[in-house]
PDB file of C-alpha atoms in Angstrom:
ATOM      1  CA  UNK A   1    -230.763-181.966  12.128  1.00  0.00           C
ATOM      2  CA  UNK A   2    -231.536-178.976  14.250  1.00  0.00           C
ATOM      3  CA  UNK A   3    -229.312-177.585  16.713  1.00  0.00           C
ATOM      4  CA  UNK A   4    -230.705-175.107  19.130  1.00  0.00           C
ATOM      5  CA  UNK A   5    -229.061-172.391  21.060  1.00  0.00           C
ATOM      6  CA  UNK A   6    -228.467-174.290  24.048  1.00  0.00           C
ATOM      7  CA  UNK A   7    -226.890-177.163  21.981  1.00  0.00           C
ATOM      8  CA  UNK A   8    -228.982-180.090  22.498  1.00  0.00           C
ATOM      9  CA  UNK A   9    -229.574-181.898  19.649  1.00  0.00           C
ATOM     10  CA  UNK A  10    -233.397-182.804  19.270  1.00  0.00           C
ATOM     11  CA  UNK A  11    -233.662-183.928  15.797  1.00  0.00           C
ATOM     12  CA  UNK A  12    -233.305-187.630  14.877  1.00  0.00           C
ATOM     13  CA  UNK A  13    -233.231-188.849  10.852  1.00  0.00           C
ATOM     14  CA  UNK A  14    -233.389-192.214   9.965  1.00  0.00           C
ATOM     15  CA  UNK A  15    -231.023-193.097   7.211  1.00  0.00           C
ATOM     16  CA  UNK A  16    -230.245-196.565   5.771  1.00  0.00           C
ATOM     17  CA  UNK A  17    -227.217-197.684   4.365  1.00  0.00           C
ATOM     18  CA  UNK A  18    -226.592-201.323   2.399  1.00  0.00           C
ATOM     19  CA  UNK A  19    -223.997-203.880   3.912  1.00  0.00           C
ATOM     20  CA  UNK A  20    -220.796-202.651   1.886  1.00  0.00           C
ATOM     21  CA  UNK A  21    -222.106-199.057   2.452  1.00  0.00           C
ATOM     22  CA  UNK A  22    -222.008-199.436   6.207  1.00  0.00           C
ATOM     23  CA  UNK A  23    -218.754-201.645   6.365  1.00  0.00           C
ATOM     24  CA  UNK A  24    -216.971-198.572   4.996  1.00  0.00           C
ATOM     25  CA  UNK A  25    -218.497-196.019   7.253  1.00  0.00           C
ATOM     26  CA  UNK A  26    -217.305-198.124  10.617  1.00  0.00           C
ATOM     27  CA  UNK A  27    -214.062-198.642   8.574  1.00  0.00           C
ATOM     28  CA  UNK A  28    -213.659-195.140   8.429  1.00  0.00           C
ATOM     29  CA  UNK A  29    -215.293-194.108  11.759  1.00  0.00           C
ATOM     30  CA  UNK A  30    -212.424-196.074  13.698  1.00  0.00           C
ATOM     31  CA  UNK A  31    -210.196-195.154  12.238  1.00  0.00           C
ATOM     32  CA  UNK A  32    -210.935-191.417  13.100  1.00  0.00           C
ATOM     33  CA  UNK A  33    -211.579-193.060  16.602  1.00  0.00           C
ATOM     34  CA  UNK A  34    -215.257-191.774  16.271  1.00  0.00           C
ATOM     35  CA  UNK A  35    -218.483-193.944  16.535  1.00  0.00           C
ATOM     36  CA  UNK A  36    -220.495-194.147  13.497  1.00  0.00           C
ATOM     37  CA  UNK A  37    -223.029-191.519  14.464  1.00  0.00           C
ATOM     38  CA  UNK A  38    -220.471-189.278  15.345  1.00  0.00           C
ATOM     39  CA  UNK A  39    -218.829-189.988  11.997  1.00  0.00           C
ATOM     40  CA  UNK A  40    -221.814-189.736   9.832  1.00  0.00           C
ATOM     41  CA  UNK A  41    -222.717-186.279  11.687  1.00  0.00           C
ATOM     42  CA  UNK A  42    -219.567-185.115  11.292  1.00  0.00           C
ATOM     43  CA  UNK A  43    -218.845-185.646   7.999  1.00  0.00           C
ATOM     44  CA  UNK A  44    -221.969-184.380   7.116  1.00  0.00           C
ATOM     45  CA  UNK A  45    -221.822-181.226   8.723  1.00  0.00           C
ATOM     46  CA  UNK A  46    -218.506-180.700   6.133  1.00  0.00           C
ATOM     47  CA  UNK A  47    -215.880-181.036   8.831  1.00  0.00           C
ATOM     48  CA  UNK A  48    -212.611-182.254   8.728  1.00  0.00           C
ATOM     49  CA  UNK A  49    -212.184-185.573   9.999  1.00  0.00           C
ATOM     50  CA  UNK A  50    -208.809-186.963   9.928  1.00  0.00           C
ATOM     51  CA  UNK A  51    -207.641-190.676  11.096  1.00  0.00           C
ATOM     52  CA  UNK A  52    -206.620-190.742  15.008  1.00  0.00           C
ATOM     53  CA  UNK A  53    -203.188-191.585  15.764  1.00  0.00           C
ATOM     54  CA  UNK A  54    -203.210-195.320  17.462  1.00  0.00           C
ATOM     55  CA  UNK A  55    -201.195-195.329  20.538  1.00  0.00           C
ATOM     56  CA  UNK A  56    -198.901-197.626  18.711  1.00  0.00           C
ATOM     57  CA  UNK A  57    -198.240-194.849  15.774  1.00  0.00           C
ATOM     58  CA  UNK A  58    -197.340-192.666  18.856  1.00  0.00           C
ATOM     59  CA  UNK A  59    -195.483-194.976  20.386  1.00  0.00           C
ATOM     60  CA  UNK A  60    -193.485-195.984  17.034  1.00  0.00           C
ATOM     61  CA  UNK A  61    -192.894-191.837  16.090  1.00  0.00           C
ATOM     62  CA  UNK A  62    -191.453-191.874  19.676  1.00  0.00           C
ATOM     63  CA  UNK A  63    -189.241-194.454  19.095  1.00  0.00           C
ATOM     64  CA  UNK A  64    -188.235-193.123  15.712  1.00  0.00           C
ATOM     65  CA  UNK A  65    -187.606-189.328  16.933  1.00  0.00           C
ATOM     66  CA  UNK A  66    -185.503-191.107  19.902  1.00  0.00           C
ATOM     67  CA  UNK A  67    -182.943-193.269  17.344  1.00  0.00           C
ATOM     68  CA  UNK A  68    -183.078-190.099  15.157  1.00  0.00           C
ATOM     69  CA  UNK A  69    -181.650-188.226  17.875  1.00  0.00           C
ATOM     70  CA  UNK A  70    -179.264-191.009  18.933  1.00  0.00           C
ATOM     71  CA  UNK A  71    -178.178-191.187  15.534  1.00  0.00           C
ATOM     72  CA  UNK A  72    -177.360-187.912  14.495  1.00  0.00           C
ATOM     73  CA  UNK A  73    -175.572-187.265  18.032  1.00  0.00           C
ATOM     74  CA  UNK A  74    -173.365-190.459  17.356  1.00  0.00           C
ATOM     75  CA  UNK A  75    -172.987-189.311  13.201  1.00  0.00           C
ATOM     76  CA  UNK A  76    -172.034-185.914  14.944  1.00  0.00           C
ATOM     77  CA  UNK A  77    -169.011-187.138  17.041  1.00  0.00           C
ATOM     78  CA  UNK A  78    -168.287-189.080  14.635  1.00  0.00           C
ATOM     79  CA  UNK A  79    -167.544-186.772  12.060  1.00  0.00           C
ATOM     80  CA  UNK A  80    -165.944-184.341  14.353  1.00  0.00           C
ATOM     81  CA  UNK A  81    -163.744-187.229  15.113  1.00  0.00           C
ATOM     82  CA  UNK A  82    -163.138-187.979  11.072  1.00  0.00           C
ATOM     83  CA  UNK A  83    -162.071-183.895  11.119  1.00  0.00           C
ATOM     84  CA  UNK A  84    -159.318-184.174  13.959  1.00  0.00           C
ATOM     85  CA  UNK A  85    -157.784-187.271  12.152  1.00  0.00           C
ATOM     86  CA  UNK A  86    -157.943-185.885   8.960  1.00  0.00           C
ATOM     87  CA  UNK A  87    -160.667-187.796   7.581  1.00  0.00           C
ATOM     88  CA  UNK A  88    -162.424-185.339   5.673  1.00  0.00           C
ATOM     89  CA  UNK A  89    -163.872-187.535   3.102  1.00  0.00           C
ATOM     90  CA  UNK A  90    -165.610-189.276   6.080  1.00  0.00           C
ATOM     91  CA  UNK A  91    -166.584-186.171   7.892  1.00  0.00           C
ATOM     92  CA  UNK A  92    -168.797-184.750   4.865  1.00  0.00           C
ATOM     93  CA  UNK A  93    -170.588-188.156   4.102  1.00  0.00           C
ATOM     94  CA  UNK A  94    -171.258-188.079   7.809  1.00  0.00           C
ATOM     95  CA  UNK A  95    -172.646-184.587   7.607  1.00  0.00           C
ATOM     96  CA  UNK A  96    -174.809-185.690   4.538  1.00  0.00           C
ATOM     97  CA  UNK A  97    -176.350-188.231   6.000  1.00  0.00           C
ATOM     98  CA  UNK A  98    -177.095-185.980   9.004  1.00  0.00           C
ATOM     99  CA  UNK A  99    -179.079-183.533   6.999  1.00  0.00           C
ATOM    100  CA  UNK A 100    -180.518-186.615   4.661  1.00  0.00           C
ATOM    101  CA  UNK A 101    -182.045-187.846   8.366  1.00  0.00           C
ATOM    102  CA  UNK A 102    -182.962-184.505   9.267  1.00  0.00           C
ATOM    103  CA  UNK A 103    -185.202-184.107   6.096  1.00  0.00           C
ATOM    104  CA  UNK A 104    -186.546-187.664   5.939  1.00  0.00           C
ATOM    105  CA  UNK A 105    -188.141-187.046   9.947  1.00  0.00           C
ATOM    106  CA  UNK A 106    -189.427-183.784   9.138  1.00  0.00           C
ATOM    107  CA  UNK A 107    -190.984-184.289   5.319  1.00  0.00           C
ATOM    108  CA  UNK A 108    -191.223-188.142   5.359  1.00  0.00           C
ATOM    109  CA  UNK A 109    -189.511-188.029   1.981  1.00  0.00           C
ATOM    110  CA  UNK A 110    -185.827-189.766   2.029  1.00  0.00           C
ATOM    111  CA  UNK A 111    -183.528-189.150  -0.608  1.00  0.00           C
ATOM    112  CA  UNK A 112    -181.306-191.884  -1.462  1.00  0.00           C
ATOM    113  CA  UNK A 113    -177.339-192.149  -1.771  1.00  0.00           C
ATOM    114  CA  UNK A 114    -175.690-192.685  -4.921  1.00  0.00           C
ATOM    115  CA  UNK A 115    -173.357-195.223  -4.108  1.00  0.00           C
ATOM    116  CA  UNK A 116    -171.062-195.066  -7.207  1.00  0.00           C
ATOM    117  CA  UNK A 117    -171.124-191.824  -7.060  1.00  0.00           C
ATOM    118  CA  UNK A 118    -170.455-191.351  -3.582  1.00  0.00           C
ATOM    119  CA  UNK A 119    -167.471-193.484  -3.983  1.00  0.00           C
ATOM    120  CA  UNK A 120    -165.975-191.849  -6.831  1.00  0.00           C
ATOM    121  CA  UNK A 121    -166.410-188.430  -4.856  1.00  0.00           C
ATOM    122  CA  UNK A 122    -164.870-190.215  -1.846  1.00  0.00           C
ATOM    123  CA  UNK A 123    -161.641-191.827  -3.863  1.00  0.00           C
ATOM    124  CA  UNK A 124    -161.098-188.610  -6.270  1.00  0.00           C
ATOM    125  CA  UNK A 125    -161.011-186.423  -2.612  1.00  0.00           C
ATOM    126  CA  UNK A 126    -158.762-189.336  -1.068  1.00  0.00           C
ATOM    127  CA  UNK A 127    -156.132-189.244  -3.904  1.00  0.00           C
ATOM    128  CA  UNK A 128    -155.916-185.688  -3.976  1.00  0.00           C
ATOM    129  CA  UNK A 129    -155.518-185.630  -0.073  1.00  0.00           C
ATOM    130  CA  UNK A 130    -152.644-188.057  -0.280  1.00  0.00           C
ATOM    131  CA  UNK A 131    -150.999-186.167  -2.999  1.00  0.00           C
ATOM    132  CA  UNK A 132    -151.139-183.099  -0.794  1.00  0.00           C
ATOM    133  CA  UNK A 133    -149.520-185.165   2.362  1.00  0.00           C
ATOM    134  CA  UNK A 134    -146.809-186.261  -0.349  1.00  0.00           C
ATOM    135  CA  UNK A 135    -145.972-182.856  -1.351  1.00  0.00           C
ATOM    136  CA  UNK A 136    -145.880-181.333   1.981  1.00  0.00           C
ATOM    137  CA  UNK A 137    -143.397-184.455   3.055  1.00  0.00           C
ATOM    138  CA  UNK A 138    -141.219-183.829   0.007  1.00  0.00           C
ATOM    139  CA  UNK A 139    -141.627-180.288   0.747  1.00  0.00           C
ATOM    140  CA  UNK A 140    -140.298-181.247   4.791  1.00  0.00           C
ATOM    141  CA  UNK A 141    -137.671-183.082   3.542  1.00  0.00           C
ATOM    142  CA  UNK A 142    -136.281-179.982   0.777  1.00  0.00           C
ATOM    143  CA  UNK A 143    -136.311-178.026   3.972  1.00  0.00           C
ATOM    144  CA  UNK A 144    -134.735-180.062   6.589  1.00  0.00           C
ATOM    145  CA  UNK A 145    -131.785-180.753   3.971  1.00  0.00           C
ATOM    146  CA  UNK A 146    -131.540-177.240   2.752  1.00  0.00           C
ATOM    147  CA  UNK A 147    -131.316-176.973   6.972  1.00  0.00           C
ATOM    148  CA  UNK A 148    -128.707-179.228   7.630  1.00  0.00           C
ATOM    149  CA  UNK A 149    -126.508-178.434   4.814  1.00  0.00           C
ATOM    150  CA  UNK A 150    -126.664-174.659   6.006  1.00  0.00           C
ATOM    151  CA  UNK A 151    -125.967-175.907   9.677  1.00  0.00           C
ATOM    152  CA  UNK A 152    -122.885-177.491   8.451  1.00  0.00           C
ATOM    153  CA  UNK A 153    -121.331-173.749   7.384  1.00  0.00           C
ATOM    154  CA  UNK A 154    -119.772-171.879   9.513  1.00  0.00           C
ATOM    155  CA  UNK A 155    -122.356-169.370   9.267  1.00  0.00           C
ATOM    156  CA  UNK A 156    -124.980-171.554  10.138  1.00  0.00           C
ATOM    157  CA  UNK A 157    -122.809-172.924  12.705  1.00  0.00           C
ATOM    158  CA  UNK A 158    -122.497-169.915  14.841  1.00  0.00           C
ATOM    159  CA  UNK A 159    -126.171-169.086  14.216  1.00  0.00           C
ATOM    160  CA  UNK A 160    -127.350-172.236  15.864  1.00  0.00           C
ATOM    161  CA  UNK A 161    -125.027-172.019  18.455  1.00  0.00           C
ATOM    162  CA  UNK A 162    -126.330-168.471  19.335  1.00  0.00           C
ATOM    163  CA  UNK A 163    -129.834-169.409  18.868  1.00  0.00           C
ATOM    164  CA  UNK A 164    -129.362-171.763  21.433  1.00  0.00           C
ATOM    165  CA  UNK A 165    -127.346-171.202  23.673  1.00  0.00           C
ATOM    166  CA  UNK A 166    -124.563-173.836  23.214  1.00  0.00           C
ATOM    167  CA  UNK A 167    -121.362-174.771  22.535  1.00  0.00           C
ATOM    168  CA  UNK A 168    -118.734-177.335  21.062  1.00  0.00           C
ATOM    169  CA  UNK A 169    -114.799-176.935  23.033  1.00  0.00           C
ATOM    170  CA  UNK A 170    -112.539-179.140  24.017  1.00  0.00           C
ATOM    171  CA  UNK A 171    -108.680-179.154  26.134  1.00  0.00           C
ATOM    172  CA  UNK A 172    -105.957-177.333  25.411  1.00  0.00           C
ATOM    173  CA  UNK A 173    -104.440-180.419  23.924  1.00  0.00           C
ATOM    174  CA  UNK A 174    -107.550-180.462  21.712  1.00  0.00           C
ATOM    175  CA  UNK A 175    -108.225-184.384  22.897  1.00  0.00           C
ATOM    176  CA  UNK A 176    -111.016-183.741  25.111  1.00  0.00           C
ATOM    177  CA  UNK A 177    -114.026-182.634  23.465  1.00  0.00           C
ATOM    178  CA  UNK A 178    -117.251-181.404  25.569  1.00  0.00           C
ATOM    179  CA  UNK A 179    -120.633-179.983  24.930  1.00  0.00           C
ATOM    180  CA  UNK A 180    -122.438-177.290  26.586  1.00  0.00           C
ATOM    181  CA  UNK A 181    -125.900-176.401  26.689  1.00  0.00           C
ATOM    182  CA  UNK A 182    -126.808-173.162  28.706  1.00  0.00           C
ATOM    183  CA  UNK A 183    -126.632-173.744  32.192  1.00  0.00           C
ATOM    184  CA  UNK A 184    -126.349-177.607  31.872  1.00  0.00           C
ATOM    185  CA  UNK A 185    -123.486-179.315  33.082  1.00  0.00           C
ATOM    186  CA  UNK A 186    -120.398-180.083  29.769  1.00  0.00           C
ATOM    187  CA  UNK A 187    -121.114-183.217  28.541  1.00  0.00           C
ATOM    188  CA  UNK A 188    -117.975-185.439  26.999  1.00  0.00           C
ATOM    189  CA  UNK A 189    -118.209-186.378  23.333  1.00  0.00           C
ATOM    190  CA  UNK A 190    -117.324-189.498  22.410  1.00  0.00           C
ATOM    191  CA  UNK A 191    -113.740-189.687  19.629  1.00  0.00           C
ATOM    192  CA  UNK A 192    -116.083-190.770  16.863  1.00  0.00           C
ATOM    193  CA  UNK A 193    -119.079-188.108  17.493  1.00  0.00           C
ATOM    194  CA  UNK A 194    -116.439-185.263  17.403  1.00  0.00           C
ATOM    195  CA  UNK A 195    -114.579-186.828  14.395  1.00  0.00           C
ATOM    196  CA  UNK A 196    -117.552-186.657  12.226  1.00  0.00           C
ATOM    197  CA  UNK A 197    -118.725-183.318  13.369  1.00  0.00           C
ATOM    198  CA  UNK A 198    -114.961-182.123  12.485  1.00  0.00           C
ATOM    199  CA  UNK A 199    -115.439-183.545   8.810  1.00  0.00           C
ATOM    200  CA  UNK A 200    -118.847-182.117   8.466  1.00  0.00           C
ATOM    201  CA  UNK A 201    -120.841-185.899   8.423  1.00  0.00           C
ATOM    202  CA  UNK A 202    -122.611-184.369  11.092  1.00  0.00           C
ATOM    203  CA  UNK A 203    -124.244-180.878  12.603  1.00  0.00           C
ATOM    204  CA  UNK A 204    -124.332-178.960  15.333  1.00  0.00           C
ATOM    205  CA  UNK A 205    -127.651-179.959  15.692  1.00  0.00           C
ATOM    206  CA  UNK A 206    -126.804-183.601  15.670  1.00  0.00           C
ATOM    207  CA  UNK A 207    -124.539-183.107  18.321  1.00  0.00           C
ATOM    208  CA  UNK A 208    -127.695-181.438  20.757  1.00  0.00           C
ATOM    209  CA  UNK A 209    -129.781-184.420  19.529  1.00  0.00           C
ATOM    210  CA  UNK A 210    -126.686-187.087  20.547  1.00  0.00           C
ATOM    211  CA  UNK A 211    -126.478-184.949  23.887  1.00  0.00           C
ATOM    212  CA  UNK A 212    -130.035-184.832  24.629  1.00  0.00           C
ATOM    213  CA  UNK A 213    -130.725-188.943  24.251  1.00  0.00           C
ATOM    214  CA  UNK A 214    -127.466-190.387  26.249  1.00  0.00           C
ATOM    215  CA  UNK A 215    -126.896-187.006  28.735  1.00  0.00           C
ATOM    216  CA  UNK A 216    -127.314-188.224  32.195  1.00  0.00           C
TER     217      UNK A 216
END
C-alpha cells in the first residue's frame, strides 16, 4: 500500500484468508471497535491496537469508582467514629481496608485479609486496652481514697475549705449546724449528716456533694 502526500490511499491488495483465519480477524477487529480493513491495515502498518472500551465497561468502571468513593467516605467516618469511642482496634482495620480499596481501584490487584490473623491482632490489642482501662480505674480509685482520707485531716480540711470557698458552723449552743458556700445562702444540715462528719465517716467534700443534690 502506497500512501501519497496528500493522504489518499490509491493502492488496493487482494489478500485471502481461510474461514478460522478470518473469524479471528473480525473477532479481534470488534473488539478494537475497528472494521476489518481498518484492522488488517492497522495492524499491519505495526501500530498499536488495543480493545475499545464497550460503553458497558465504562459504565461498570463508573459505577465501581462511585461505590469506591461511597465506601471509603462511609469506612472514613466510620473509623473516626471508632477513634472518639475508643475503638482503636476498629479504627485501624477500617483504615486498612481503606488503603486495601485504594490499591485494588488503582492496580486491579487486591490483597486479601488474613482473617486469623486479623483477629488475633484485634483480641491481643483489645486485652491490652482493657488492661490499661483497669489500671487507670485502680489507679482513680488509689487517688480518690488517698483524697478522701487526706480530706478527713484537719489539714486537708482547711485546705478544701479555702479552696473553695466554704464553710461548716453551727449556733452558739452547737445544735444548729449550717453550710455555706460563697455567696450562697447557709444551708441546714441534717443531725445525722453533721454526726458523721464530726466522727470522720464523712468529708468536707461529702458535705458540698449532700448540699449540692437536696439545696433548694
Amino acid at each position: 500500500m502506497k500512501v501519497l502526500n496528500n493522504g489518499r490511499r490509491t493502492y488496493r491488495k487482494e489478500i485471502q484468508f481461510s474461514d478460522e483465519e478470518m473469524s479471528v480477524i473480525r473477532r479481534k477487529a470488534q473488539s478494537a471497535n475497528l472494521s476489518p480493513a481498518v484492522f488488517i491495515r492497522e495492524a499491519a502498518l505495526g501500530k498499536e491496537v488495543k480493545a475499545a472500551i464497550l460503553d458497558d465497561d465504562r459504565a461498570m468502571w463508573r459505577r465501581a469508582s462511585e461505590v469506591s468513593r461511597g465506601l471509603q467516605i462511609n469506612l472514613n467516618q466510620l473509623a473516626h467514629r471508632a477513634n472518639i469511642e475508643g475503638l482503636r482496634p476498629l479504627a485501624e482495620v477500617n483504615k486498612e481496608m481503606i488503603a486495601r480499596i485504594d490499591s485494588y481501584f488503582r492496580t486491579g490487584a487486591w490483597r486479601p485479609f488474613n482473617i486469623n490473623d486479623l483477629k488475633r491482632g484485634q483480641t491481643a490489642i483489645a486485652e491490652l486496652e482493657k488492661e490499661i482501662r483497669r489500671l487507670r480505674e485502680q489507679m482513680k480509685e488509689e487517688q480518690d481514697a488517698k483524697m478522701e482520707f487526706y480530706l478527713r485531716t484537719k489539714d486537708g480540711d482547711a485546705a478544701f475549705r479555702r479552696k473553695n470557698n466554704c464553710s461548716v458552723y453551727s449556733d452558739n449552743a452547737g445544735i444548729r449546724w449550717w453550710f455555706k458556700y460563697r455567696d450562697e445562702p447557709a444551708f441546714e444540715l441534717p443531725q445525722r449528716i453533721i454526726t458523721k462528719y464530726h466522727n470522720g465517716d464523712i468529708s468536707i467534700r461529702d458535705i458540698m456533694n449532700y448540699w449540692a443534690e437536696y439545696r433548694q
